[in-house]
XYZ file of C-alpha atoms in Angstrom:
318
model
C 54.645 133.769 -41.586
C 52.966 130.937 -39.783
C 54.537 128.430 -42.453
C 57.929 129.962 -41.906
C 57.728 129.382 -38.164
C 56.506 125.782 -38.734
C 59.527 125.171 -40.864
C 62.027 126.650 -38.603
C 60.348 124.312 -35.828
C 60.814 121.489 -37.925
C 64.367 121.974 -38.710
C 65.110 122.594 -35.102
C 63.224 119.209 -34.350
C 65.372 117.477 -36.949
C 68.769 119.104 -35.694
C 67.729 117.866 -32.155
C 67.092 114.175 -33.332
C 70.369 114.422 -35.168
C 72.393 115.482 -32.067
C 70.396 112.823 -30.063
C 71.318 110.156 -32.493
C 74.932 111.036 -32.341
C 75.072 111.075 -28.587
C 73.490 107.827 -28.428
C 75.872 106.575 -31.137
C 78.819 107.663 -28.865
C 77.268 106.058 -25.700
C 76.745 102.685 -27.342
C 80.344 103.037 -28.913
C 81.917 103.288 -25.433
C 79.720 100.440 -24.202
C 80.938 98.252 -27.121
C 84.493 99.450 -26.695
C 85.441 98.969 -22.915
C 88.848 100.522 -21.846
C 91.566 97.755 -22.311
C 93.062 96.440 -19.053
C 96.937 96.149 -18.408
C 98.040 93.923 -15.790
C 100.754 94.854 -13.465
C 102.504 92.134 -11.634
C 105.325 93.087 -9.157
C 106.392 91.910 -5.898
C 105.041 93.777 -2.830
C 103.876 96.680 -4.723
C 102.957 98.707 -1.706
C 106.724 99.226 -0.873
C 107.830 102.616 -1.064
C 110.517 101.502 -3.729
C 107.708 101.293 -6.189
C 106.380 104.657 -5.556
C 107.869 106.412 -8.754
C 107.170 103.304 -11.094
C 103.383 103.189 -10.094
C 103.203 107.049 -10.389
C 104.577 106.975 -13.739
C 102.319 103.905 -14.672
C 99.194 105.622 -13.740
C 100.156 108.852 -15.369
C 100.546 106.918 -18.603
C 97.222 104.988 -18.104
C 95.543 108.200 -17.908
C 97.133 109.474 -21.245
C 96.477 106.268 -22.942
C 92.910 105.661 -21.692
C 93.612 102.244 -20.206
C 93.023 100.643 -16.830
C 95.493 99.445 -14.535
C 95.192 96.173 -12.717
C 97.916 96.215 -10.061
C 98.609 93.281 -8.005
C 97.671 93.880 -4.175
C 100.614 93.987 -1.828
C 101.723 90.313 -2.526
C 105.024 88.496 -1.830
C 106.063 87.249 -5.051
C 109.470 85.653 -4.089
C 108.396 82.348 -4.962
C 108.310 81.625 -8.698
C 105.287 79.471 -8.010
C 103.433 82.624 -6.530
C 104.493 84.815 -9.202
C 103.485 82.407 -11.785
C 100.069 82.014 -10.238
C 99.573 85.835 -10.103
C 100.518 86.332 -13.752
C 98.058 83.540 -14.799
C 95.086 85.053 -12.554
C 95.869 88.697 -14.103
C 95.531 86.957 -17.683
C 92.295 85.055 -16.613
C 90.802 88.109 -15.197
C 90.963 90.059 -18.479
C 94.349 91.685 -18.903
C 94.906 92.486 -22.610
C 98.503 93.067 -21.959
C 101.082 92.597 -19.053
C 103.879 94.216 -17.146
C 105.777 92.177 -14.766
C 108.857 92.134 -12.727
C 109.895 88.622 -11.527
C 112.086 88.232 -8.425
C 113.996 85.433 -10.232
C 114.575 84.223 -13.750
C 114.021 80.737 -14.497
C 110.430 79.279 -14.955
C 109.048 82.950 -14.183
C 111.049 84.415 -17.140
C 109.955 81.473 -19.541
C 106.327 82.038 -18.576
C 106.524 85.734 -19.957
C 108.490 84.404 -23.030
C 105.498 82.250 -23.742
C 102.827 84.953 -22.975
C 104.614 87.526 -25.265
C 103.799 85.417 -28.240
C 99.854 85.872 -27.538
C 99.927 89.446 -25.896
C 101.870 92.465 -25.372
C 104.333 91.823 -22.574
C 106.621 94.255 -20.869
C 109.642 93.030 -18.503
C 110.112 96.025 -16.318
C 113.472 96.624 -14.812
C 115.628 93.767 -16.450
C 116.824 92.806 -19.740
C 115.747 89.702 -21.789
C 116.300 89.184 -25.666
C 113.076 87.363 -25.970
C 110.959 89.838 -23.850
C 110.270 93.402 -24.477
C 112.235 95.395 -21.665
C 111.775 98.666 -20.412
C 114.687 99.047 -18.197
C 117.674 101.131 -17.228
C 121.224 100.013 -18.074
C 121.803 97.822 -15.037
C 125.517 96.942 -16.003
C 125.995 100.903 -16.556
C 124.518 101.534 -13.169
C 126.616 99.024 -11.350
C 129.830 100.479 -13.398
C 128.724 104.007 -12.074
C 128.775 102.967 -8.434
C 132.401 101.579 -8.895
C 133.078 104.813 -10.482
C 131.917 106.783 -7.651
C 133.868 104.789 -5.317
C 137.064 105.236 -7.301
C 136.258 108.940 -7.568
C 136.454 109.332 -3.744
C 139.866 107.443 -3.317
C 142.112 109.504 -5.680
C 145.200 108.053 -4.208
C 143.976 104.482 -5.041
C 141.968 101.757 -3.398
C 144.946 99.505 -2.447
C 144.515 98.289 1.021
C 140.918 99.099 1.150
C 138.134 96.422 1.729
C 134.943 96.100 0.079
C 131.693 94.325 1.067
C 128.891 93.824 -1.723
C 125.236 93.181 -0.755
C 122.626 91.852 -3.207
C 119.401 90.586 -3.209
C 118.909 86.745 -2.174
C 117.180 85.917 -5.189
C 119.307 87.713 -7.830
C 117.586 88.032 -11.434
C 119.413 89.454 -14.432
C 119.315 92.946 -13.337
C 121.375 92.401 -10.182
C 123.770 90.116 -12.110
C 124.404 92.775 -14.626
C 124.704 95.530 -12.024
C 127.301 93.135 -9.922
C 129.419 92.654 -13.318
C 129.444 96.413 -13.876
C 130.612 97.121 -10.572
C 133.345 94.448 -10.736
C 134.690 95.801 -14.099
C 134.795 99.307 -12.760
C 136.819 98.257 -9.766
C 138.915 95.958 -11.784
C 142.663 96.971 -11.111
C 141.768 99.380 -8.304
C 143.420 97.296 -5.671
C 140.406 97.100 -3.536
C 139.989 93.737 -1.738
C 136.635 92.243 -1.920
C 135.870 90.491 1.342
C 132.328 89.383 1.001
C 129.297 89.173 -1.348
C 126.170 88.588 0.529
C 122.827 87.654 -0.637
C 120.187 89.355 2.001
C 116.557 89.808 1.333
C 115.738 90.246 5.020
C 114.413 93.789 6.122
C 114.322 95.784 9.373
C 116.060 94.391 12.324
C 116.774 90.744 10.831
C 118.385 92.249 7.819
C 120.581 94.543 9.892
C 121.724 91.664 11.780
C 122.635 89.764 8.639
C 124.866 92.793 7.462
C 126.419 93.356 10.866
C 127.688 89.623 11.005
C 129.756 90.221 8.191
C 133.426 91.208 8.425
C 134.281 94.729 8.887
C 135.177 96.587 5.615
C 135.955 99.966 4.581
C 133.336 100.283 1.879
C 129.996 98.889 1.331
C 128.152 98.604 -2.103
C 124.595 97.574 -2.039
C 123.055 96.823 -5.230
C 119.433 96.731 -4.526
C 117.361 99.336 -2.756
C 116.397 97.125 0.329
C 120.070 96.519 1.119
C 121.141 100.210 0.489
C 118.510 101.252 2.957
C 119.622 98.510 5.483
C 123.401 99.620 5.112
C 122.363 103.440 5.232
C 120.511 102.836 8.662
C 123.550 101.139 9.985
C 125.781 104.009 8.905
C 123.516 106.777 10.214
C 123.273 105.093 13.636
C 127.216 104.444 13.480
C 126.765 100.636 13.486
C 128.645 99.791 10.369
C 132.182 100.152 11.920
C 132.918 103.219 9.994
C 132.144 101.817 6.426
C 131.462 104.129 3.661
C 127.940 103.148 1.798
C 127.472 103.361 -2.045
C 124.732 101.600 -3.949
C 121.680 101.404 -6.387
C 118.457 102.755 -4.632
C 115.041 104.001 -6.015
C 112.904 104.842 -2.956
C 112.253 108.008 -1.028
C 113.919 106.476 2.195
C 117.292 106.221 0.489
C 117.062 109.824 -0.788
C 116.438 110.668 2.960
C 119.503 108.764 3.894
C 121.544 110.400 1.145
C 120.270 113.894 2.571
C 121.679 112.845 5.975
C 124.883 111.965 4.488
C 124.489 108.392 5.670
C 124.821 107.284 2.019
C 128.122 108.824 -0.017
C 126.513 108.219 -3.589
C 123.350 106.627 -4.847
C 122.789 105.593 -8.409
C 118.997 106.327 -8.930
C 117.086 105.014 -11.893
C 114.371 107.044 -13.288
C 111.563 104.731 -11.998
C 108.758 107.358 -13.047
C 109.877 107.074 -16.876
C 110.207 103.289 -16.416
C 106.527 103.231 -15.265
C 105.314 105.633 -17.967
C 106.939 104.016 -20.737
C 106.102 100.577 -19.903
C 102.381 101.454 -20.035
C 102.555 103.645 -22.803
C 104.255 100.705 -24.880
C 101.831 98.000 -23.907
C 98.820 100.374 -24.667
C 100.135 101.356 -28.037
C 101.047 97.787 -29.017
C 97.437 96.997 -28.248
C 96.122 99.874 -30.214
C 98.302 99.075 -33.322
C 98.458 95.340 -32.962
C 102.333 95.315 -32.891
C 105.039 94.027 -30.444
C 106.009 96.794 -28.138
C 109.306 98.192 -28.472
C 112.269 97.948 -25.879
C 113.349 101.094 -24.090
C 116.270 102.024 -22.128
C 115.651 104.366 -19.066
C 117.879 107.010 -17.733
C 119.352 107.242 -14.188
C 120.951 109.745 -12.006
C 123.983 109.636 -9.909
C 123.167 111.575 -6.675
C 125.210 112.828 -3.687
C 124.212 114.811 -0.830
C 125.840 117.979 -2.608
C 123.732 117.498 -5.555
C 120.568 116.158 -4.158
C 118.760 119.345 -4.240
C 120.150 120.637 -7.661
C 117.963 122.333 -9.843
C 117.903 119.414 -12.279
C 116.721 117.138 -9.625
C 113.627 119.106 -8.913
C 111.439 116.968 -10.848
C 112.793 113.834 -9.089
C 112.307 115.177 -5.641
C 108.826 116.291 -6.360
C 107.638 112.759 -7.739
C 109.135 111.050 -4.875
C 107.356 113.303 -2.305
C 103.764 112.664 -4.011
C-alpha cells in the first residue's frame, strides 16, 4: 500500500513538473515573440472624422493580436512633416505601416519606396504601386451628382453650383471631383466656382461665404461639408442646398437637422478594420497585402435612422 502511495505521489510530481515546464515554455515563447507593431500615420488623428476608422483599426488589432502605434494629433498638411512622422514610426519599430498622406507627390513616393521593405497600406486613396484600402472615390463623387439630379427631376438648367474641395487635394479628392462632374455632365447646371478650402470654424465659414451665391453646394470632403452644413443650418448660405461626402458624427447630426440634403458616407470602420487586418496578415504570412474596396452609403434625413443604418449610428456614437 505504501509503495502504491509513493508511486502515485511520484506520478503527481512528474505531472506537476511537466505542467510547470510547459507553462514556462509559453512564457518564454511570448517573451521571445513580442506583438508586432503597426504604425498608423494620419493627419490630425483626434478629429471626429477619424473616429470610425480608428474604432475599426483597434477592433482589428485586438483580433489579430498586434499593437497599434497611432500618431498623436499632429498636423501633417506639409509633406515634410508627413515624411518625418513616417520615418519616425519606422525607426520606432513599426513592422508595417498604414498611412493617409494629405497630398501626393513626395509623400506617396516615400510610401512606394517603403512598400518594397514592409507591408504598407494606403488608406482612403488609390495608387497602383501601394496596397490601397479605400472606398471607390470616383463612385462616391458620382453618387453626389446622382443625388443632386434626383432632386431636380425637371432638370438643372438655370441652376448654379459651387464645389468645395480641400486645399491640398490628393488622388481621392480628384477622383471624387471627376465622378461628380461626370454625373452632372449634360444636366444644364452651371458651375460657378470650385474652391479649395482647408480652413475650419469661423475662418473656413468666411471663405465659403465670400463665394458667389449659388443654388447648390457640393462639398467633397468632411471639413467643407461640415462648414457648409453649419452655414445652411444658420441660414447663412443664401438658401443653397448642400450635398457632399462626409464621414464624421457632426455631419450625421447636420443631416438629421436637415441642414444637409444628402451625404455619401464611406464605411470608415471597415476601412480601419481591413487596413489593420491586411497589414497583420501580410506580416504573418510574409506576403504583400491585398487591395480592398470599402463600401459606402448614401444617407438622407428620411433614411438616417432606417434599420440598415443601425450599426453605423452605433459606431459613430461610441
